[in-house]
GROMACS .gro file of C-alpha atoms in nm:
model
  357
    1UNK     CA    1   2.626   0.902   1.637
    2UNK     CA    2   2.650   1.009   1.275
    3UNK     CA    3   2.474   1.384   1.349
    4UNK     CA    4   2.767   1.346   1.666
    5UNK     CA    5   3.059   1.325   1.389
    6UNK     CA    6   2.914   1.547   1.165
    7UNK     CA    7   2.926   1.831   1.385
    8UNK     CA    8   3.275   1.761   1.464
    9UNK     CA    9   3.357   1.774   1.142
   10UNK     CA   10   3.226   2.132   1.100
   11UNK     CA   11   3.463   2.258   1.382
   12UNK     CA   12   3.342   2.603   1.426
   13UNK     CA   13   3.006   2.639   1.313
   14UNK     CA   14   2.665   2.908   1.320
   15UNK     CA   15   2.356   2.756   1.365
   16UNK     CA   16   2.259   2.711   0.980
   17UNK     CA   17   2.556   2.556   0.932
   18UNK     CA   18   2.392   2.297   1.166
   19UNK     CA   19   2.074   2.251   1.031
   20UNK     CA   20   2.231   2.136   0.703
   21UNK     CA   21   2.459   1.891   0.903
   22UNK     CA   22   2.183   1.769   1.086
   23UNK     CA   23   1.923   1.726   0.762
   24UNK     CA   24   2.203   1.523   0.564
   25UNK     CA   25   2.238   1.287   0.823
   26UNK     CA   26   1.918   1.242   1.001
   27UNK     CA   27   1.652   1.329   0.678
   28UNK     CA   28   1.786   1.056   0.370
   29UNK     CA   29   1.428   1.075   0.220
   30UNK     CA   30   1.287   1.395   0.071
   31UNK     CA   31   0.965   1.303   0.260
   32UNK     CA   32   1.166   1.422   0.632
   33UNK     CA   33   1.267   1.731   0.521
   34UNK     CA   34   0.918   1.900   0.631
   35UNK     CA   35   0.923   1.741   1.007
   36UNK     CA   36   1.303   1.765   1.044
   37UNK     CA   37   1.304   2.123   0.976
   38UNK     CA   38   0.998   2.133   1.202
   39UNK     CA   39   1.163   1.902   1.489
   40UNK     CA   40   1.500   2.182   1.458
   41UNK     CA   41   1.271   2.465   1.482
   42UNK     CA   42   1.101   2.320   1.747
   43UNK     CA   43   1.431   2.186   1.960
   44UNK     CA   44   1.624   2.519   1.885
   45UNK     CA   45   1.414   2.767   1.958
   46UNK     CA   46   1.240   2.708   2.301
   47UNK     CA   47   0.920   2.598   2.208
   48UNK     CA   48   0.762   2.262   2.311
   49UNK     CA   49   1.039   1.937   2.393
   50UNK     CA   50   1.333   2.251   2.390
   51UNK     CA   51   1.199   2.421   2.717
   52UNK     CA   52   1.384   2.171   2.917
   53UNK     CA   53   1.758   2.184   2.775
   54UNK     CA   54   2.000   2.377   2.906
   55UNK     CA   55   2.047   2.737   2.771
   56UNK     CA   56   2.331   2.675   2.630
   57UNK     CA   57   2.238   2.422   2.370
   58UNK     CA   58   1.924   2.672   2.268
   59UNK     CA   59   2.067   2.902   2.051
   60UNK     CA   60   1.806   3.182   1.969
   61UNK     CA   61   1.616   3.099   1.682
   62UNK     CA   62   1.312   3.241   1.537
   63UNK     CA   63   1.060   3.001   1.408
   64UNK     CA   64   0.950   3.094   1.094
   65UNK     CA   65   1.036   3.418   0.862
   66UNK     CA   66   0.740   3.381   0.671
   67UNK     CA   67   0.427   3.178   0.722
   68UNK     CA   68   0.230   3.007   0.476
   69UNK     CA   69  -0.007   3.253   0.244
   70UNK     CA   70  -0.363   3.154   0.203
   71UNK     CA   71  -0.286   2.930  -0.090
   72UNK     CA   72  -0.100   2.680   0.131
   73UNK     CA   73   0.270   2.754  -0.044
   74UNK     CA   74   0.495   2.681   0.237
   75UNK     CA   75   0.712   2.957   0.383
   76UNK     CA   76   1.038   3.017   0.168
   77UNK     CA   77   1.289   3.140   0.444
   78UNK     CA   78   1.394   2.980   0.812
   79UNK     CA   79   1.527   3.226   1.010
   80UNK     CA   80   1.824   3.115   1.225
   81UNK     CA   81   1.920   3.344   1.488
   82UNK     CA   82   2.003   3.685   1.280
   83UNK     CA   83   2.078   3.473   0.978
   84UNK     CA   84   1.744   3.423   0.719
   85UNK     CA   85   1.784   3.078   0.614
   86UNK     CA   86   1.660   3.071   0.240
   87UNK     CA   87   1.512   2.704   0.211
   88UNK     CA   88   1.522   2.520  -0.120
   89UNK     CA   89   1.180   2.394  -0.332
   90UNK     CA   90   1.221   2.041  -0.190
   91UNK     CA   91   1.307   2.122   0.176
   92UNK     CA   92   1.033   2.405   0.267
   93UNK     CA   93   0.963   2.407   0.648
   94UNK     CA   94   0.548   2.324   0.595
   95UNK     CA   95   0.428   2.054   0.383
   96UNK     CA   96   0.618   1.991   0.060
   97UNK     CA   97   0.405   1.922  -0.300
   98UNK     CA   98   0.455   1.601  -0.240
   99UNK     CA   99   0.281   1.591   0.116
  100UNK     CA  100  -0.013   1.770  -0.070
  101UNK     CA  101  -0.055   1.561  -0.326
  102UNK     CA  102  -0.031   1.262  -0.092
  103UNK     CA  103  -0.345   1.374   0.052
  104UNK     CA  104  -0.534   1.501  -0.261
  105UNK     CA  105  -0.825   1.287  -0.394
  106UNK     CA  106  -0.731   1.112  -0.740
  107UNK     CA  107  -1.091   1.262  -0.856
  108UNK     CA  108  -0.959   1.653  -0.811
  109UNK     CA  109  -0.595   1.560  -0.944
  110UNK     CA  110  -0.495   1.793  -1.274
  111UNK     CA  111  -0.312   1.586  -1.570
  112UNK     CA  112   0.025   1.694  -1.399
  113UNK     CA  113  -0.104   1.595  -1.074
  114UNK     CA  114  -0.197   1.261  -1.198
  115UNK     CA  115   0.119   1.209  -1.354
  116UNK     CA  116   0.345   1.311  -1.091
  117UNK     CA  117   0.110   1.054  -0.884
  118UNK     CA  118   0.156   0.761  -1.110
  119UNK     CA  119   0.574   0.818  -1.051
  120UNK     CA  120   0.435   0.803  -0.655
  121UNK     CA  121   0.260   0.476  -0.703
  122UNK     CA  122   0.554   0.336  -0.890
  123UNK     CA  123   0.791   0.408  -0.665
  124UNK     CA  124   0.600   0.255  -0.330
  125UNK     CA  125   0.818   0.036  -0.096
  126UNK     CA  126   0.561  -0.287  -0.166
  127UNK     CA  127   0.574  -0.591   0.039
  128UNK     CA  128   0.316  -0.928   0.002
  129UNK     CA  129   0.266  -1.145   0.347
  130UNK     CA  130   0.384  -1.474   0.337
  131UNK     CA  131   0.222  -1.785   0.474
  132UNK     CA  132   0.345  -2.122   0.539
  133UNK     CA  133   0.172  -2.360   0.272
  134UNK     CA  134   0.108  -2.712   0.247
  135UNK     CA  135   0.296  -2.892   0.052
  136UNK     CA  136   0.641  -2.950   0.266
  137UNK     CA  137   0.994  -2.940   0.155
  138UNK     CA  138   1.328  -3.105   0.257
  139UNK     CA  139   1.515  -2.899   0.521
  140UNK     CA  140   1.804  -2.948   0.771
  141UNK     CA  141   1.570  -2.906   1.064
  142UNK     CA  142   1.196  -2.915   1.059
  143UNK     CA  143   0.890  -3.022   1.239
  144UNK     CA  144   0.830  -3.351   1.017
  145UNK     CA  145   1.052  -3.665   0.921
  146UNK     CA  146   1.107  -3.726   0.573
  147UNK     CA  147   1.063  -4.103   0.559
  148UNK     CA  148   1.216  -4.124   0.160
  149UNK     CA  149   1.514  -3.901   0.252
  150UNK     CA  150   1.615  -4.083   0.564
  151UNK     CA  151   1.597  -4.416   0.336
  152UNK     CA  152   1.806  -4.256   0.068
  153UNK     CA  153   2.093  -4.191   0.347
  154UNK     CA  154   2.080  -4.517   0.458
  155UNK     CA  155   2.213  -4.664   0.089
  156UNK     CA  156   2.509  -4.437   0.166
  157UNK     CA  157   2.600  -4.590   0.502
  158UNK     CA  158   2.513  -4.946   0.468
  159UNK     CA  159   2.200  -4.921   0.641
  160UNK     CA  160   2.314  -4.788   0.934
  161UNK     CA  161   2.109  -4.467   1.094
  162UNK     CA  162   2.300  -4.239   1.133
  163UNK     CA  163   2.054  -3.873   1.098
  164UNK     CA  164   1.664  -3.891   0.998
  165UNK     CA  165   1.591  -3.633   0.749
  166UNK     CA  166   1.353  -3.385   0.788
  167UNK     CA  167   1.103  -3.168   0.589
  168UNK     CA  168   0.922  -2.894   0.646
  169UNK     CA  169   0.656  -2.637   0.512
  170UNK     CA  170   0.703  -2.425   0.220
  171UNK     CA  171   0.645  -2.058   0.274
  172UNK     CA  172   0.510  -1.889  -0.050
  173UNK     CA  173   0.348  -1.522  -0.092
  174UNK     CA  174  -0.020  -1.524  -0.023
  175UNK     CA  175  -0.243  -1.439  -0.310
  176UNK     CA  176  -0.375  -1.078  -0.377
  177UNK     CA  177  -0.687  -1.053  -0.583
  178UNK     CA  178  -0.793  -0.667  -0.712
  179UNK     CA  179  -1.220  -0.673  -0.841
  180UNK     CA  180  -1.208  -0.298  -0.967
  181UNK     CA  181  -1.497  -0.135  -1.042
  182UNK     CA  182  -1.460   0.053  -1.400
  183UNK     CA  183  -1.808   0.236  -1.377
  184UNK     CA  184  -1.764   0.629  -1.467
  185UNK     CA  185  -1.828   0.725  -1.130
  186UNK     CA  186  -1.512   0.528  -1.056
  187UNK     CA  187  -1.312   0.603  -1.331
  188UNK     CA  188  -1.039   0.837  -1.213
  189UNK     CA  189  -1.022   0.625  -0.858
  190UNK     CA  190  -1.015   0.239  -1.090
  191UNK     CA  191  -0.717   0.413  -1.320
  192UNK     CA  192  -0.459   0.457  -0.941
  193UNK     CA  193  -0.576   0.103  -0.827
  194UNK     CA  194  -0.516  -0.078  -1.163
  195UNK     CA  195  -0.195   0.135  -1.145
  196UNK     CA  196  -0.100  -0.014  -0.779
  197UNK     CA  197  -0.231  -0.373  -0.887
  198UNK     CA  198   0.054  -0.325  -1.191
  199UNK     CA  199   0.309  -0.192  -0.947
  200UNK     CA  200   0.274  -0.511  -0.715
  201UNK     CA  201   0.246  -0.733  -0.939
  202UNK     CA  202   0.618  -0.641  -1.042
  203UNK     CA  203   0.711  -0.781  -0.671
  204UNK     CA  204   0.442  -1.063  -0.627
  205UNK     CA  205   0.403  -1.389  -0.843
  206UNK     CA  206   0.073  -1.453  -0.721
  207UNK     CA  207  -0.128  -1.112  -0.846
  208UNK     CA  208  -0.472  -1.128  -1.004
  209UNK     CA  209  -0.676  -0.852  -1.116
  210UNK     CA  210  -1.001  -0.826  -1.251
  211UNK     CA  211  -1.246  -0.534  -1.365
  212UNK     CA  212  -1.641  -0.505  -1.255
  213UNK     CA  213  -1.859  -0.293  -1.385
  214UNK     CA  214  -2.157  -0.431  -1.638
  215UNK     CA  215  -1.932  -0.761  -1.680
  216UNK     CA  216  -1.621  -0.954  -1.545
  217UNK     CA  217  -1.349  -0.903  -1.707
  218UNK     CA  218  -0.945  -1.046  -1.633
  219UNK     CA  219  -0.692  -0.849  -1.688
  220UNK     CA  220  -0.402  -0.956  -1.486
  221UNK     CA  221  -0.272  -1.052  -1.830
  222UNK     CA  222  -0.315  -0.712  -1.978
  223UNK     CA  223  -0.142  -0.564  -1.655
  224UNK     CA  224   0.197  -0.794  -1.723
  225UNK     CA  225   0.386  -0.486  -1.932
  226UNK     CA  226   0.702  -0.340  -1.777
  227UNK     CA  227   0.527  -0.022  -1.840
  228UNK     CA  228   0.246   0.082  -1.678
  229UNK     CA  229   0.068   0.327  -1.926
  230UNK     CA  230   0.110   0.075  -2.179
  231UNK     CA  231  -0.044  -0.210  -1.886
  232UNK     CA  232  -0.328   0.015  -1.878
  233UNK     CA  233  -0.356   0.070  -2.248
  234UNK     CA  234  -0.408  -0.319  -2.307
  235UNK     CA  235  -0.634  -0.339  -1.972
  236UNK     CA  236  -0.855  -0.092  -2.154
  237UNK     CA  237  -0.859  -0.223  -2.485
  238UNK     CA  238  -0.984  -0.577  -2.282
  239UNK     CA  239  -1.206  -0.404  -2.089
  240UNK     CA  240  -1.529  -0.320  -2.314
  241UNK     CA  241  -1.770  -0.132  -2.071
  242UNK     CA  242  -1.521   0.116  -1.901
  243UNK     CA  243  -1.731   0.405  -1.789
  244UNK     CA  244  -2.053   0.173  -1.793
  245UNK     CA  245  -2.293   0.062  -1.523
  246UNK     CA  246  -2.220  -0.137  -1.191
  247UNK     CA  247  -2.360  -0.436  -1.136
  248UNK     CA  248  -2.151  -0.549  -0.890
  249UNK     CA  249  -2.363  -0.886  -0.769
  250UNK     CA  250  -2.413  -1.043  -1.137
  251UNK     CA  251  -1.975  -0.945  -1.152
  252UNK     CA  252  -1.869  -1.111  -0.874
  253UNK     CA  253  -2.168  -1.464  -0.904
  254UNK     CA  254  -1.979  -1.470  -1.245
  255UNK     CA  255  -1.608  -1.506  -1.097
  256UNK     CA  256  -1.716  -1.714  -0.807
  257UNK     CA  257  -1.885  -1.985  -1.098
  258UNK     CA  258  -1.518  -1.972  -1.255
  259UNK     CA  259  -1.300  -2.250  -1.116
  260UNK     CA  260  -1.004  -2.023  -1.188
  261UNK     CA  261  -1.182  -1.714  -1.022
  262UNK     CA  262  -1.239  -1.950  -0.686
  263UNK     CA  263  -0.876  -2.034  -0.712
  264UNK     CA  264  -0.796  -1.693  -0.726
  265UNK     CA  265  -1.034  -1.597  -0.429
  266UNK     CA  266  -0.934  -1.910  -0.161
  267UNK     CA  267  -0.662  -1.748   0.054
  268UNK     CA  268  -0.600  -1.454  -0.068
  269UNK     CA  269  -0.624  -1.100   0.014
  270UNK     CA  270  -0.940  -1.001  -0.165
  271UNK     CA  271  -0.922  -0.620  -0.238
  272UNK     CA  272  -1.248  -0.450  -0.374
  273UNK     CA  273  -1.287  -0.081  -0.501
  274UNK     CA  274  -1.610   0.022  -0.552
  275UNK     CA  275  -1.870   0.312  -0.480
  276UNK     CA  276  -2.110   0.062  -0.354
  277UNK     CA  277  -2.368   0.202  -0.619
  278UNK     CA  278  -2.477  -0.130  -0.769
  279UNK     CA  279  -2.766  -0.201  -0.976
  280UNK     CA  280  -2.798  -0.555  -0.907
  281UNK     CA  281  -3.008  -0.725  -0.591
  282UNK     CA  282  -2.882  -0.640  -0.291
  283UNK     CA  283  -2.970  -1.002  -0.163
  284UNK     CA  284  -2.743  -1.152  -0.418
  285UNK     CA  285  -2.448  -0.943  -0.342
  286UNK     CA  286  -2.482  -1.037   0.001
  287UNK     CA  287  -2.487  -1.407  -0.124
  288UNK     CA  288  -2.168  -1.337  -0.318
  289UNK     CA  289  -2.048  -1.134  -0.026
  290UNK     CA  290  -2.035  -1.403   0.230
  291UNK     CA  291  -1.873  -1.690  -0.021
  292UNK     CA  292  -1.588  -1.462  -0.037
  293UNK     CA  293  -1.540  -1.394   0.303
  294UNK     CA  294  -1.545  -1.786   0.343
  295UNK     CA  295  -1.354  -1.826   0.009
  296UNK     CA  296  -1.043  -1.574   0.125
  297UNK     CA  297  -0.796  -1.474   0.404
  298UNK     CA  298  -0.900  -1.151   0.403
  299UNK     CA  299  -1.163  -0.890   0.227
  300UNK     CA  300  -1.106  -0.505   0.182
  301UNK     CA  301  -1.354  -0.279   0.039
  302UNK     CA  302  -1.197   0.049  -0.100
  303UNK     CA  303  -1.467   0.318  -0.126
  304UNK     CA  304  -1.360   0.659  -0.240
  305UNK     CA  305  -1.713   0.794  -0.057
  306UNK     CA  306  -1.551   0.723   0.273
  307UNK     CA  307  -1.312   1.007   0.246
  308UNK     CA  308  -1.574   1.211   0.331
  309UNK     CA  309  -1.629   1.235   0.724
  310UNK     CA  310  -2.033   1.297   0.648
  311UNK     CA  311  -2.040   0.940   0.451
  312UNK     CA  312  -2.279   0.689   0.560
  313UNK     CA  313  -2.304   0.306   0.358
  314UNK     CA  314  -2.657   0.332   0.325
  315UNK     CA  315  -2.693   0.271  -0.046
  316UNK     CA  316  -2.798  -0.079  -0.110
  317UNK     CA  317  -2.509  -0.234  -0.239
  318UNK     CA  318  -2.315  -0.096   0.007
  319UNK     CA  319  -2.533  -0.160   0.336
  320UNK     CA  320  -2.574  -0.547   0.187
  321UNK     CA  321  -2.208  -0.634   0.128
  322UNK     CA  322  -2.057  -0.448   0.512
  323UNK     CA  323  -2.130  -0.700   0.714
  324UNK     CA  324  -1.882  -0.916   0.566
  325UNK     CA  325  -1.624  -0.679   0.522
  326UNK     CA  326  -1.292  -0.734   0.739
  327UNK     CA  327  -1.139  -0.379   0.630
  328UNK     CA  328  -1.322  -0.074   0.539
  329UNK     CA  329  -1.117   0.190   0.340
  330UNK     CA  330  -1.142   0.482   0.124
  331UNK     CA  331  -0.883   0.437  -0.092
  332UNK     CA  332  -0.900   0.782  -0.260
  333UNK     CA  333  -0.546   0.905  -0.248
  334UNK     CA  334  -0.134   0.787  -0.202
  335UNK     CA  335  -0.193   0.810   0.150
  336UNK     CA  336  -0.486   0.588   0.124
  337UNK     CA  337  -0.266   0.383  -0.054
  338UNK     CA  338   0.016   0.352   0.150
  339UNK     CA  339  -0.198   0.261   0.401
  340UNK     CA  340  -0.335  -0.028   0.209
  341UNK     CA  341   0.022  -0.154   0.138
  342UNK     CA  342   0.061  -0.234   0.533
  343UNK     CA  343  -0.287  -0.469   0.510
  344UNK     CA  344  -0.103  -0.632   0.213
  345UNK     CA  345   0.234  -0.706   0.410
  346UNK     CA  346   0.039  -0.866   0.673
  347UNK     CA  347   0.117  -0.610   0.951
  348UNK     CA  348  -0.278  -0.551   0.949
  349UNK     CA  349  -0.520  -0.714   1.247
  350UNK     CA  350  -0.487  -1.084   1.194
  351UNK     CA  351  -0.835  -1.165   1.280
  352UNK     CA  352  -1.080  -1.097   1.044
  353UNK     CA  353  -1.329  -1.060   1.324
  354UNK     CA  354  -1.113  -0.788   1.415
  355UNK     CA  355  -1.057  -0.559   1.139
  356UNK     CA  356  -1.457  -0.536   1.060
  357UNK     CA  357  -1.619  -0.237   1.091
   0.00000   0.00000   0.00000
């Protein structure tokens, strides 16, 4: 209805004049100007869903003026009709830098990249799941009577009934946990993560993070700064064997023996990023493996390897802890990413049967 008024209020207009109508209306995030300029191309000009309207709403337009050169730069020019259509930085018709980077692994990012990236992560739409919990609370309507409220009215009216009080359950955010491994085959991939563990935790009150790699360390202390560079400064002045081993088995056996660390596991959305390249006994990972799986709601291994289609989990930390995975990720880029943030808003399979792989 908006795109309707619009193009009223152009009166007499070309075609161009109607792509820019239609964009500020219909695309309000940078991120749409790639498939609406695609969608007009593909509505205006015959091809595909445009076949079946009318001839008179398909003005003749030419697809493209230029495609794409081998470097993947995106055409500069849409040409409308006999009108070339010179298309701004932000709004070319193939995927924008942003798209590009979205995909790009965090491992082949450039300094400018990685910046531009960190602005990405910081400026994610993040939502936590909620659950109901157990302790209850009074409400105006609920499933339970509140025996000490209903007593306290009766004082009021002489002890005369006349509405029971009720209570019901609180609903509170359900825990995240992060276990990041810090190993230098992680390195670039453990800086994002630690990154998106500081960006929720600036919209969730029940955030912990932690670092694996030769030993445990917490850092969801570290990670409380307003600003993330200096979050991740303090993280890595806690953190003393960044770019060290993995020994992922004798890291998590020494969170699960901390009464805080199974507090931090029971319930929660348990998110892992590792390689899977552990040192330690397979057999004890598993151990530690299947106490978190009991211990939590729900467990998510990120593993950069899994970007590639060739991958296979056969190393032996890896083959010993996917059987009691419920989500199986690679976690390598913003994409990756955003994906995660839908597992973390609880719009993910419920079961954890069913999200195994």
């Amino acid at each position: 209805m908006t795109f309707y008024a619009a193009v009223h209020e152009l009166g007499d207009f070309s075609l161009a004049e109607l792509f820019w109508a239609g964009r500020a209306v219909l695309a309000s995030d940078p991120a749409a100007y790639a498939p609406y300029a695609l969608a007009f191309a593909e509505c205006f000009s015959g091809v595909g869903a445009g076949e079946d309207l009318p001839p008179a709403a398909r003005p003749p337009l030419a697809v493209f003026a230029e495609e794409a050169d081998q470097s993947g730069r995106p055409p500069r020019t849409l040409a409308v009709g006999e009108e070339v259509l010179e298309l701004p930085e932000e709004a070319r018709v193939i995927a924008s830098a942003a798209e590009r980077l979205r995909a790009k692994s965090f491992a082949a990012m450039t300094a400018e990249e990685r910046r531009e990236a960190a602005r990405m992560i910081r400026e994610m739409r993040l939502r936590l799941d909620r659950r109901p919990s157990r302790r209850r609370t009074t409400a105006r309507t609920g499933p339970f009577l509140d025996m000490r409220g209903t007593l306290r009215l009766l004082l009021s009216t002489d002890g005369e009934p006349t509405r029971l009080g009720r209570r019901r359950r609180r609903i509170r955010q359900r825990p995240v946990t992060f276990l990041v491994d810090v190993s230098g085959s992680m390195a670039a991939y453990g800086q994002a993560i630690l990154r998106f563990a500081h960006a929720l935790m600036r919209v969730g009150e029940r955030v912990e993070v932690f670092t694996v790699g030769v030993r445990l360390h917490r850092v969801t202390d570290a990670l409380r700064s307003s600003s993330a560079d200096r979050a991740l400064e303090r993280a890595g002045q806690a953190v003393s064997d960044w770019d060290g081993g993995t020994r992922l088995a004798s890291s998590f056996s020494a969170l699960l023996r901390r009464r805080h660390g199974q507090n931090a596991l029971r319930g929660a959305v348990v998110v892992i990023c590792s390689d899977g390249l552990d040192h330690d006994d397979p057999v004890e990972l598993a151990a530690a493996m299947a106490r978190f799986q009991r211990l939590s709601h729900r467990l998510v291994w990120l593993n950069p390897l899994k970007a590639d289609p060739r991958y296979r989990p056969l190393a032996r930390g890896m083959a010993a802890a996917l059987p009691y995975i419920d989500d199986f990720r690679a976690g390598h880029n913003i994409a990756s990413l955003e994906g995660l943030t839908q597992v973390l808003a609880g719009r993910g399979s419920s079961s954890k049967k069913g999200g195994r792989p």
